[in-house]
mmCIF file of C-alpha atoms and ligand atoms in Angstrom:
data_model
loop_
_atom_site.group_PDB
_atom_site.id
_atom_site.type_symbol
_atom_site.label_atom_id
_atom_site.label_comp_id
_atom_site.label_asym_id
_atom_site.label_seq_id
_atom_site.Cartn_x
_atom_site.Cartn_y
_atom_site.Cartn_z
ATOM 1 C CA MET N 19 -23.498 -3.184 -23.830
ATOM 2 C CA THR N 20 -20.852 -0.772 -23.274
ATOM 3 C CA ASP N 21 -22.407 2.249 -22.144
ATOM 4 C CA HIS N 22 -23.652 3.334 -18.717
ATOM 5 C CA LEU N 23 -26.997 4.737 -20.197
ATOM 6 C CA SER N 24 -27.842 1.487 -21.962
ATOM 7 C CA ARG N 25 -26.918 -0.278 -18.767
ATOM 8 C CA ARG N 26 -29.131 1.877 -16.921
ATOM 9 C CA SER N 27 -32.238 1.253 -19.176
ATOM 10 C CA PHE N 28 -31.666 -2.418 -18.974
ATOM 11 C CA LEU N 29 -31.559 -2.531 -15.258
ATOM 12 C CA LEU N 30 -34.856 -0.395 -15.109
ATOM 13 C CA ALA N 31 -36.494 -2.812 -17.572
ATOM 14 C CA SER N 32 -35.349 -5.806 -15.952
ATOM 15 C CA ALA N 33 -36.476 -4.732 -12.585
ATOM 16 C CA ALA N 34 -39.998 -5.206 -13.741
ATOM 17 C CA ALA N 35 -39.284 -8.669 -14.934
ATOM 18 C CA ALA N 36 -39.477 -11.754 -12.735
ATOM 19 C CA VAL N 37 -36.807 -13.374 -14.844
ATOM 20 C CA VAL N 38 -33.942 -11.088 -16.056
ATOM 21 C CA ARG N 39 -33.706 -11.047 -19.727
ATOM 22 C CA LEU N 40 -31.530 -8.841 -22.009
ATOM 23 C CA PRO N 41 -33.142 -7.183 -24.733
ATOM 24 C CA GLU N 42 -33.182 -9.512 -28.031
ATOM 25 C CA SER N 43 -30.577 -7.303 -29.604
ATOM 26 C CA GLN N 44 -28.449 -7.472 -26.777
ATOM 27 C CA VAL N 45 -28.582 -11.266 -25.918
ATOM 28 C CA LEU N 46 -25.061 -12.391 -25.373
ATOM 29 C CA ALA N 47 -24.065 -16.085 -26.618
ATOM 30 C CA ASP N 48 -22.733 -18.325 -23.970
ATOM 31 C CA ALA N 49 -19.071 -19.092 -24.183
ATOM 32 C CA SER N 50 -20.471 -22.713 -25.063
ATOM 33 C CA ALA N 51 -23.761 -24.491 -25.454
ATOM 34 C CA SER N 52 -23.507 -27.430 -22.970
ATOM 35 C CA PRO N 53 -20.375 -29.033 -23.930
ATOM 36 C CA LYS N 54 -19.313 -32.306 -22.697
ATOM 37 C CA ARG N 55 -18.535 -32.479 -18.944
ATOM 38 C CA PRO N 56 -16.377 -32.303 -17.072
ATOM 39 C CA ILE N 57 -16.260 -28.255 -17.182
ATOM 40 C CA ILE N 58 -13.731 -26.571 -15.016
ATOM 41 C CA ILE N 59 -13.636 -22.654 -14.815
ATOM 42 C CA SER N 60 -11.179 -20.373 -13.525
ATOM 43 C CA SER N 61 -9.739 -17.065 -13.217
ATOM 44 C CA ALA N 62 -7.079 -16.151 -15.844
ATOM 45 C CA ASN N 63 -4.457 -17.126 -13.474
ATOM 46 C CA GLY N 64 -5.904 -20.696 -13.230
ATOM 47 C CA LEU N 65 -4.835 -22.382 -16.298
ATOM 48 C CA ARG N 66 -2.953 -24.892 -14.322
ATOM 49 C CA ALA N 67 -5.597 -25.384 -11.795
ATOM 50 C CA THR N 68 -8.201 -26.161 -14.556
ATOM 51 C CA ALA N 69 -5.699 -28.848 -15.982
ATOM 52 C CA LYS N 70 -5.053 -30.395 -12.772
ATOM 53 C CA ALA N 71 -8.773 -30.320 -11.758
ATOM 54 C CA ALA N 72 -9.621 -31.988 -15.133
ATOM 55 C CA GLU N 73 -7.196 -34.591 -14.835
ATOM 56 C CA MET N 74 -8.196 -35.558 -11.057
ATOM 57 C CA ILE N 75 -12.044 -35.582 -12.078
ATOM 58 C CA GLY N 76 -11.116 -37.563 -15.231
ATOM 59 C CA GLY N 77 -9.498 -40.183 -12.507
ATOM 60 C CA GLY N 78 -12.896 -40.142 -10.597
ATOM 61 C CA ALA N 79 -12.003 -37.599 -8.016
ATOM 62 C CA ASP N 80 -14.805 -35.414 -6.251
ATOM 63 C CA THR N 81 -15.029 -32.046 -7.842
ATOM 64 C CA LEU N 82 -14.093 -30.370 -4.459
ATOM 65 C CA ASP N 83 -11.067 -32.378 -3.998
ATOM 66 C CA ALA N 84 -10.093 -31.554 -7.611
ATOM 67 C CA VAL N 85 -10.604 -27.788 -7.573
ATOM 68 C CA VAL N 86 -8.782 -27.496 -4.305
ATOM 69 C CA ALA N 87 -5.818 -29.527 -5.787
ATOM 70 C CA GLY N 88 -5.930 -27.154 -8.534
ATOM 71 C CA VAL N 89 -5.656 -23.914 -6.666
ATOM 72 C CA ASN N 90 -3.006 -25.331 -4.577
ATOM 73 C CA ILE N 91 -0.694 -25.005 -7.359
ATOM 74 C CA VAL N 92 -1.346 -21.340 -7.687
ATOM 75 C CA GLU N 93 -1.249 -20.876 -3.722
ATOM 76 C CA ALA N 94 2.328 -22.283 -3.796
ATOM 77 C CA ASP N 95 3.687 -20.396 -6.664
ATOM 78 C CA PRO N 96 5.816 -17.324 -5.418
ATOM 79 C CA THR N 97 5.310 -15.416 -8.626
ATOM 80 C CA ASP N 98 1.546 -14.848 -8.226
ATOM 81 C CA HIS N 99 1.285 -11.849 -6.006
ATOM 82 C CA SER N 100 -2.345 -12.333 -5.379
ATOM 83 C CA VAL N 101 -2.539 -15.736 -4.004
ATOM 84 C CA GLY N 102 -0.865 -17.708 -1.184
ATOM 85 C CA TYR N 103 2.995 -17.968 -0.908
ATOM 86 C CA GLY N 104 4.442 -14.610 -2.489
ATOM 87 C CA GLY N 105 1.028 -12.893 -2.166
ATOM 88 C CA LEU N 106 1.353 -9.186 -1.292
ATOM 89 C CA PRO N 107 1.022 -8.284 2.305
ATOM 90 C CA ASN N 108 -1.108 -6.046 4.510
ATOM 91 C CA GLU N 109 0.207 -2.471 5.249
ATOM 92 C CA ASN N 110 2.243 -4.017 8.027
ATOM 93 C CA GLY N 111 4.033 -6.381 5.831
ATOM 94 C CA VAL N 112 2.134 -9.342 6.829
ATOM 95 C CA VAL N 113 0.580 -11.752 4.393
ATOM 96 C CA GLU N 114 -3.043 -12.511 5.340
ATOM 97 C CA LEU N 115 -4.909 -15.110 3.378
ATOM 98 C CA ASP N 116 -8.651 -15.685 2.731
ATOM 99 C CA SER N 117 -10.486 -18.690 1.132
ATOM 100 C CA CYS N 118 -13.703 -20.641 1.101
ATOM 101 C CA VAL N 119 -14.956 -23.833 -0.379
ATOM 102 C CA MET N 120 -18.251 -25.049 -1.323
ATOM 103 C CA HIS N 121 -19.252 -28.556 -2.032
ATOM 104 C CA GLY N 122 -22.550 -28.973 -4.056
ATOM 105 C CA PRO N 123 -23.693 -32.447 -3.424
ATOM 106 C CA THR N 124 -23.822 -31.843 0.435
ATOM 107 C CA HIS N 125 -24.304 -27.952 0.194
ATOM 108 C CA ASN N 126 -21.557 -28.000 2.803
ATOM 109 C CA ALA N 127 -19.133 -25.016 3.140
ATOM 110 C CA GLY N 128 -15.909 -23.846 4.930
ATOM 111 C CA ALA N 129 -13.950 -20.595 5.006
ATOM 112 C CA VAL N 130 -10.970 -18.906 6.792
ATOM 113 C CA GLY N 131 -10.209 -15.360 7.019
ATOM 114 C CA ALA N 132 -7.068 -13.311 7.778
ATOM 115 C CA LEU N 133 -4.974 -16.393 8.086
ATOM 116 C CA ARG N 134 -1.391 -16.017 8.470
ATOM 117 C CA ASN N 135 1.846 -18.296 7.828
ATOM 118 C CA ILE N 136 -0.048 -21.140 6.120
ATOM 119 C CA MET N 137 0.721 -22.041 2.691
ATOM 120 C CA HIS N 138 -2.692 -23.565 1.448
ATOM 121 C CA ALA N 139 -5.656 -21.297 2.891
ATOM 122 C CA SER N 140 -8.159 -23.279 0.643
ATOM 123 C CA GLN N 141 -7.217 -26.783 2.572
ATOM 124 C CA VAL N 142 -7.863 -25.323 5.768
ATOM 125 C CA ALA N 143 -11.186 -23.794 4.520
ATOM 126 C CA LYS N 144 -12.082 -27.490 3.348
ATOM 127 C CA LEU N 145 -10.862 -28.690 6.814
ATOM 128 C CA VAL N 146 -13.254 -26.124 8.465
ATOM 129 C CA MET N 147 -15.989 -27.749 6.214
ATOM 130 C CA GLU N 148 -15.313 -31.327 7.073
ATOM 131 C CA ARG N 149 -14.057 -31.194 10.423
ATOM 132 C CA THR N 150 -15.993 -28.733 12.367
ATOM 133 C CA ASP N 151 -19.683 -27.770 12.809
ATOM 134 C CA HIS N 152 -18.762 -24.278 11.711
ATOM 135 C CA VAL N 153 -18.543 -22.429 8.402
ATOM 136 C CA PHE N 154 -16.023 -19.405 8.833
ATOM 137 C CA ILE N 155 -13.057 -19.287 11.197
ATOM 138 C CA VAL N 156 -10.855 -16.064 11.239
ATOM 139 C CA GLY N 157 -7.472 -14.830 12.575
ATOM 140 C CA GLN N 158 -5.448 -16.564 15.402
ATOM 141 C CA GLY N 159 -8.397 -19.228 15.706
ATOM 142 C CA ALA N 160 -7.805 -20.180 11.957
ATOM 143 C CA LEU N 161 -4.146 -20.356 12.566
ATOM 144 C CA ASP N 162 -4.427 -22.673 15.572
ATOM 145 C CA PHE N 163 -7.087 -24.765 13.812
ATOM 146 C CA ALA N 164 -4.533 -25.118 10.862
ATOM 147 C CA ARG N 165 -1.778 -26.059 13.095
ATOM 148 C CA ALA N 166 -4.070 -28.652 15.042
ATOM 149 C CA HIS N 167 -4.565 -30.399 11.800
ATOM 150 C CA GLY N 168 -0.914 -30.576 10.971
ATOM 151 C CA HIS N 169 -0.405 -27.598 8.807
ATOM 152 C CA LYS N 170 3.238 -26.216 9.272
ATOM 153 C CA GLU N 171 3.809 -22.587 9.849
ATOM 154 C CA VAL N 172 5.986 -20.761 7.127
ATOM 155 C CA GLU N 173 6.824 -17.253 6.287
ATOM 156 C CA MET N 174 4.623 -16.363 3.261
ATOM 157 C CA LEU N 175 6.222 -12.977 2.625
ATOM 158 C CA THR N 176 8.731 -13.623 -0.209
ATOM 159 C CA GLU N 177 11.754 -11.343 -0.929
ATOM 160 C CA ASP N 178 9.997 -10.141 -4.201
ATOM 161 C CA ALA N 179 6.767 -9.244 -2.245
ATOM 162 C CA ARG N 180 8.694 -7.668 0.575
ATOM 163 C CA ARG N 181 10.442 -5.328 -1.881
ATOM 164 C CA ILE N 182 7.056 -4.546 -3.787
ATOM 165 C CA TRP N 183 5.732 -3.761 -0.142
ATOM 166 C CA LEU N 184 8.738 -1.726 0.798
ATOM 167 C CA ARG N 185 8.186 0.327 -2.330
ATOM 168 C CA TRP N 186 4.857 0.885 -1.634
ATOM 169 C CA LYS N 187 5.590 1.963 1.936
ATOM 170 C CA GLU N 188 8.404 4.306 0.999
ATOM 171 C CA THR N 189 6.538 5.990 -1.881
ATOM 172 C CA HIS N 190 2.882 5.429 -1.586
ATOM 173 C CA SER N 191 2.342 5.360 2.156
ATOM 174 C CA ASP N 192 -0.312 8.091 1.890
ATOM 175 C CA ARG N 193 -2.304 5.921 -0.631
ATOM 176 C CA ASP N 194 -3.771 3.598 1.930
ATOM 177 C CA ASP N 195 -7.412 2.389 2.965
ATOM 178 C CA TRP N 196 -7.964 4.920 5.865
ATOM 179 C CA LEU N 197 -10.285 7.876 5.053
ATOM 180 C CA SER N 198 -10.268 11.050 6.757
ATOM 181 C CA PRO N 199 -13.655 12.724 6.628
ATOM 182 C CA VAL N 200 -12.280 15.106 3.649
ATOM 183 C CA LYS N 201 -11.104 12.308 1.818
ATOM 184 C CA ALA N 202 -14.317 10.141 2.161
ATOM 185 C CA THR N 203 -16.598 12.860 1.044
ATOM 186 C CA SER N 204 -14.418 15.042 -1.447
ATOM 187 C CA ASP N 205 -16.665 15.303 -4.503
ATOM 188 C CA ASN N 206 -14.924 13.226 -7.313
ATOM 189 C CA LYS N 207 -11.561 13.411 -5.618
ATOM 190 C CA HIS N 208 -10.884 9.550 -5.801
ATOM 191 C CA SER N 209 -8.632 7.944 -3.116
ATOM 192 C CA ASP N 210 -5.347 6.766 -4.488
ATOM 193 C CA ALA N 211 -6.393 3.444 -3.062
ATOM 194 C CA MET N 212 -8.019 2.826 -6.167
ATOM 195 C CA ASP N 213 -4.728 3.240 -8.146
ATOM 196 C CA GLU N 214 -4.471 -0.249 -9.773
ATOM 197 C CA VAL N 215 -0.832 0.243 -10.168
ATOM 198 C CA ALA N 216 -0.133 0.487 -6.595
ATOM 199 C CA PHE N 217 -2.968 -2.011 -5.436
ATOM 200 C CA THR N 218 -3.972 -5.430 -6.604
ATOM 201 C CA TYR N 219 -7.156 -7.275 -5.522
ATOM 202 C CA GLY N 220 -6.104 -10.385 -7.606
ATOM 203 C CA THR N 221 -7.338 -13.785 -6.602
ATOM 204 C CA ILE N 222 -8.050 -17.278 -7.856
ATOM 205 C CA HIS N 223 -11.427 -18.688 -8.236
ATOM 206 C CA CYS N 224 -12.149 -22.273 -9.609
ATOM 207 C CA SER N 225 -15.454 -24.150 -10.125
ATOM 208 C CA ALA N 226 -16.037 -27.569 -11.848
ATOM 209 C CA VAL N 227 -19.036 -29.720 -12.771
ATOM 210 C CA ASP N 228 -18.529 -33.452 -13.533
ATOM 211 C CA ALA N 229 -20.319 -36.037 -15.716
ATOM 212 C CA LYS N 230 -22.947 -36.725 -13.014
ATOM 213 C CA GLY N 231 -23.490 -32.953 -12.521
ATOM 214 C CA ASP N 232 -21.986 -32.606 -9.227
ATOM 215 C CA ILE N 233 -20.448 -29.052 -8.716
ATOM 216 C CA SER N 234 -17.858 -27.662 -6.198
ATOM 217 C CA GLY N 235 -16.079 -24.316 -6.138
ATOM 218 C CA VAL N 236 -13.218 -22.659 -4.316
ATOM 219 C CA THR N 237 -11.803 -19.199 -4.084
ATOM 220 C CA THR N 238 -8.383 -18.387 -2.382
ATOM 221 C CA THR N 239 -6.352 -15.010 -2.137
ATOM 222 C CA SER N 240 -3.756 -12.971 -0.356
ATOM 223 C CA GLY N 241 -6.587 -10.195 -0.825
ATOM 224 C CA LEU N 242 -6.174 -6.602 -1.204
ATOM 225 C CA SER N 243 -2.559 -5.531 -1.147
ATOM 226 C CA TYR N 244 -1.478 -3.227 2.005
ATOM 227 C CA LYS N 245 -4.904 -3.487 3.327
ATOM 228 C CA ILE N 246 -5.690 -2.618 6.977
ATOM 229 C CA PRO N 247 -4.714 -5.700 8.988
ATOM 230 C CA GLY N 248 -7.749 -7.838 9.725
ATOM 231 C CA ARG N 249 -9.548 -6.689 6.508
ATOM 232 C CA VAL N 250 -11.506 -9.563 5.077
ATOM 233 C CA GLY N 251 -12.666 -9.523 1.445
ATOM 234 C CA ASP N 252 -15.197 -11.378 -0.669
ATOM 235 C CA SER N 253 -13.138 -14.336 -1.244
ATOM 236 C CA PRO N 254 -13.877 -16.262 1.908
ATOM 237 C CA ILE N 255 -17.329 -15.098 2.208
ATOM 238 C CA ILE N 256 -20.059 -17.712 0.995
ATOM 239 C CA GLY N 257 -22.394 -15.965 -1.429
ATOM 240 C CA ALA N 258 -20.031 -13.268 -2.311
ATOM 241 C CA GLY N 259 -16.842 -14.723 -3.536
ATOM 242 C CA CYS N 260 -18.066 -18.274 -4.214
ATOM 243 C CA TYR N 261 -21.447 -20.157 -4.045
ATOM 244 C CA VAL N 262 -22.626 -23.448 -5.450
ATOM 245 C CA ASP N 263 -26.198 -24.838 -5.823
ATOM 246 C CA ASN N 264 -25.830 -28.476 -6.938
ATOM 247 C CA GLU N 265 -29.234 -28.157 -8.856
ATOM 248 C CA VAL N 266 -28.223 -24.846 -10.704
ATOM 249 C CA GLY N 267 -24.355 -24.176 -10.915
ATOM 250 C CA SER N 268 -21.517 -22.289 -9.367
ATOM 251 C CA ALA N 269 -20.191 -18.642 -9.463
ATOM 252 C CA GLY N 270 -17.224 -17.034 -8.150
ATOM 253 C CA SER N 271 -15.528 -13.820 -8.215
ATOM 254 C CA THR N 272 -12.185 -11.820 -8.331
ATOM 255 C CA GLY N 273 -11.494 -8.031 -8.058
ATOM 256 C CA ARG N 274 -12.664 -5.400 -5.658
ATOM 257 C CA GLY N 275 -14.119 -7.542 -2.697
ATOM 258 C CA GLU N 276 -15.926 -4.769 -0.996
ATOM 259 C CA ALA N 277 -18.002 -4.198 -4.034
ATOM 260 C CA VAL N 278 -18.867 -7.834 -4.606
ATOM 261 C CA ILE N 279 -19.797 -8.190 -0.900
ATOM 262 C CA LYS N 280 -22.361 -5.321 -0.961
ATOM 263 C CA ASN N 281 -24.047 -7.216 -3.993
ATOM 264 C CA CYS N 282 -23.906 -10.842 -2.837
ATOM 265 C CA GLY N 283 -22.059 -11.187 -6.033
ATOM 266 C CA ALA N 284 -21.748 -15.152 -6.370
ATOM 267 C CA PHE N 285 -25.220 -15.840 -4.906
ATOM 268 C CA ALA N 286 -26.736 -13.364 -7.222
ATOM 269 C CA VAL N 287 -25.256 -14.913 -10.207
ATOM 270 C CA VAL N 288 -26.426 -18.344 -9.220
ATOM 271 C CA GLU N 289 -30.132 -17.157 -8.445
ATOM 272 C CA LEU N 290 -30.111 -15.424 -11.974
ATOM 273 C CA MET N 291 -29.173 -18.822 -13.346
ATOM 274 C CA ARG N 292 -31.869 -20.504 -11.503
ATOM 275 C CA HIS N 293 -34.430 -18.323 -13.058
ATOM 276 C CA GLY N 294 -33.073 -18.971 -16.508
ATOM 277 C CA ALA N 295 -30.146 -16.650 -17.219
ATOM 278 C CA SER N 296 -27.213 -18.180 -18.904
ATOM 279 C CA PRO N 297 -23.903 -18.056 -17.080
ATOM 280 C CA ALA N 298 -22.349 -15.164 -19.179
ATOM 281 C CA ASP N 299 -25.618 -13.227 -18.965
ATOM 282 C CA ALA N 300 -25.825 -13.754 -15.144
ATOM 283 C CA CYS N 301 -22.345 -12.574 -14.695
ATOM 284 C CA LEU N 302 -22.795 -9.373 -16.788
ATOM 285 C CA GLU N 303 -26.097 -8.518 -14.795
ATOM 286 C CA VAL N 304 -24.246 -8.804 -11.571
ATOM 287 C CA VAL N 305 -21.227 -6.604 -12.865
ATOM 288 C CA GLY N 306 -23.810 -4.166 -14.099
ATOM 289 C CA ARG N 307 -25.662 -4.076 -10.681
ATOM 290 C CA ILE N 308 -22.108 -3.635 -8.970
ATOM 291 C CA ALA N 309 -21.427 -0.587 -11.373
ATOM 292 C CA GLU N 310 -25.043 0.746 -10.654
ATOM 293 C CA HIS N 311 -24.628 0.429 -6.878
ATOM 294 C CA THR N 312 -21.445 2.303 -7.048
ATOM 295 C CA ARG N 313 -22.358 5.949 -5.656
ATOM 296 C CA ASP N 314 -19.402 7.026 -3.848
ATOM 297 C CA PRO N 315 -17.497 9.610 -5.841
ATOM 298 C CA ARG N 316 -14.176 8.812 -4.937
ATOM 299 C CA LEU N 317 -14.722 5.392 -6.681
ATOM 300 C CA LEU N 318 -16.117 6.754 -9.889
ATOM 301 C CA ASP N 319 -14.375 8.286 -13.057
ATOM 302 C CA ASP N 320 -15.798 11.521 -14.683
ATOM 303 C CA GLN N 321 -18.382 9.237 -16.688
ATOM 304 C CA LYS N 322 -19.581 7.897 -13.347
ATOM 305 C CA ARG N 323 -18.034 4.592 -14.092
ATOM 306 C CA PRO N 324 -16.362 2.291 -11.291
ATOM 307 C CA ARG N 325 -12.565 3.131 -11.146
ATOM 308 C CA PHE N 326 -12.238 -0.482 -10.109
ATOM 309 C CA ASP N 327 -12.768 -3.832 -11.764
ATOM 310 C CA VAL N 328 -14.761 -7.076 -10.793
ATOM 311 C CA LYS N 329 -14.931 -10.194 -12.565
ATOM 312 C CA MET N 330 -17.611 -13.006 -12.100
ATOM 313 C CA TYR N 331 -17.170 -16.489 -13.337
ATOM 314 C CA ALA N 332 -20.112 -18.974 -13.479
ATOM 315 C CA LEU N 333 -21.038 -22.467 -14.844
ATOM 316 C CA SER N 334 -24.097 -24.367 -14.813
ATOM 317 C CA ARG N 335 -24.979 -27.979 -13.915
ATOM 318 C CA ASP N 336 -25.505 -28.811 -17.625
ATOM 319 C CA GLY N 337 -21.980 -27.443 -18.560
ATOM 320 C CA ARG N 338 -22.601 -24.108 -19.939
ATOM 321 C CA PHE N 339 -20.151 -21.333 -18.540
ATOM 322 C CA GLY N 340 -19.030 -17.774 -18.939
ATOM 323 C CA ALA N 341 -17.607 -14.624 -17.293
ATOM 324 C CA ALA N 342 -18.004 -10.822 -17.363
ATOM 325 C CA SER N 343 -16.078 -8.138 -15.902
ATOM 326 C CA ILE N 344 -16.838 -4.324 -15.462
ATOM 327 C CA TRP N 345 -14.128 -3.354 -17.653
ATOM 328 C CA SER N 346 -12.880 -4.974 -21.070
ATOM 329 C CA GLY N 347 -9.813 -6.905 -21.490
ATOM 330 C CA GLY N 348 -10.822 -9.756 -18.826
ATOM 331 C CA ARG N 349 -9.914 -13.476 -19.588
ATOM 332 C CA PHE N 350 -10.788 -16.623 -17.835
ATOM 333 C CA ALA N 351 -9.532 -20.065 -17.970
ATOM 334 C CA ILE N 352 -11.727 -22.849 -19.168
ATOM 335 C CA TYR N 353 -11.426 -26.620 -19.650
ATOM 336 C CA ALA N 354 -14.319 -27.717 -21.711
ATOM 337 C CA ASP N 355 -14.572 -30.737 -24.515
ATOM 338 C CA GLY N 356 -11.315 -31.903 -23.469
ATOM 339 C CA ARG N 357 -9.397 -28.405 -24.164
ATOM 340 C CA ASN N 358 -7.769 -26.132 -21.673
ATOM 341 C CA ARG N 359 -7.434 -22.605 -22.793
ATOM 342 C CA LEU N 360 -7.949 -18.830 -21.817
ATOM 343 C CA GLU N 361 -11.128 -17.055 -23.398
ATOM 344 C CA ASN N 362 -12.308 -13.493 -22.978
ATOM 345 C CA ALA N 363 -14.953 -12.467 -20.651
ATOM 346 C CA LYS N 364 -17.918 -10.144 -21.488
ATOM 347 C CA TYR N 365 -17.807 -6.554 -20.350
ATOM 348 C CA LEU N 366 -19.779 -3.704 -19.468
ATOM 349 C CA PHE N 367 -17.260 -0.822 -20.230
ATOM 350 C CA LYS N 368 -14.536 -0.706 -22.792
ATOM 351 C CA ARG N 369 -11.167 0.537 -21.705
ATOM 352 C CA SER N 370 -9.981 3.425 -23.722
HETATM 353 N N1 LIG K 18 -11.444 -10.227 -4.196
HETATM 354 C C1 LIG K 18 -10.314 -10.238 -3.469
HETATM 355 C C2 LIG K 18 -10.400 -9.378 -2.437
HETATM 356 O O1 LIG K 18 -10.993 -8.203 -2.588
HETATM 357 O O2 LIG K 18 -9.664 -9.513 -1.417
#
């Protein structure tokens, strides 16, 4: 389904149905039909995360310990400018991290937002789940909480990321996230904040299901580059950037967080799976809703398609998996049937 009109027809047709079903001619095959568990899915930057999680689950680890250990590799990697150490900073040059975790067997969750100076935001999110009666701690409170649990403060802005930020500040400083009344309403004059060259929403999501059918998920990010300080995206929001129901499956997202939040992305994917959709179809349905609900002209191209991308990733309790993005070219990391590899995601619109 690569055209906006057929997408609209499908959405109208499916609105009438209790369970969303794609028209027979457009049924998408799942990436896999119930392969042998464990299954671990991640965003394309997560091949090392899926390998690590598979190794740990193979050794008997809990699925949440495994996926957090997996994404910790990417959080500590200075060459990934979308996650953790080396992540691109906010508009003031400060790296601010968002993360959440969800543990299927206990249906428990934890999250941190706008966390500064800490290497492993996902570990702190897990501590919020395990060592507090809360779900979500942000800003200075999250930093104080991390320090109380022995996390050392470190400078998260690498030289490389600082140079990229400085180039943005010197050459693109009018391309920011502040909207004047004119900029917010001008018909079809998009904000340069949507320029993918200047801005990045990259993130890592990782979910796993083990042989018992227990499921966990984690999402962690440095968020939108050059964001307004304190901006929190979808990644730490349970139901947006990650959601797990141990009876059904898990889902997570990367890409423009504002769009995922407004469509309860991960929760919607899991609910669609609960009502019978396959993981890939559920992801495609949700990126379709996001496209359909994007009405602001500055976010749309001349064919009224979103100028941004969102990717959804999902796996089911029985081990099926899939991913979908608004734009073609998306990939995801998958460990299944003992093989770790990248696969192509389904998509709504083909990039020209
Ligand atoms: N999805 C990452 C973000 O929007 O911050």
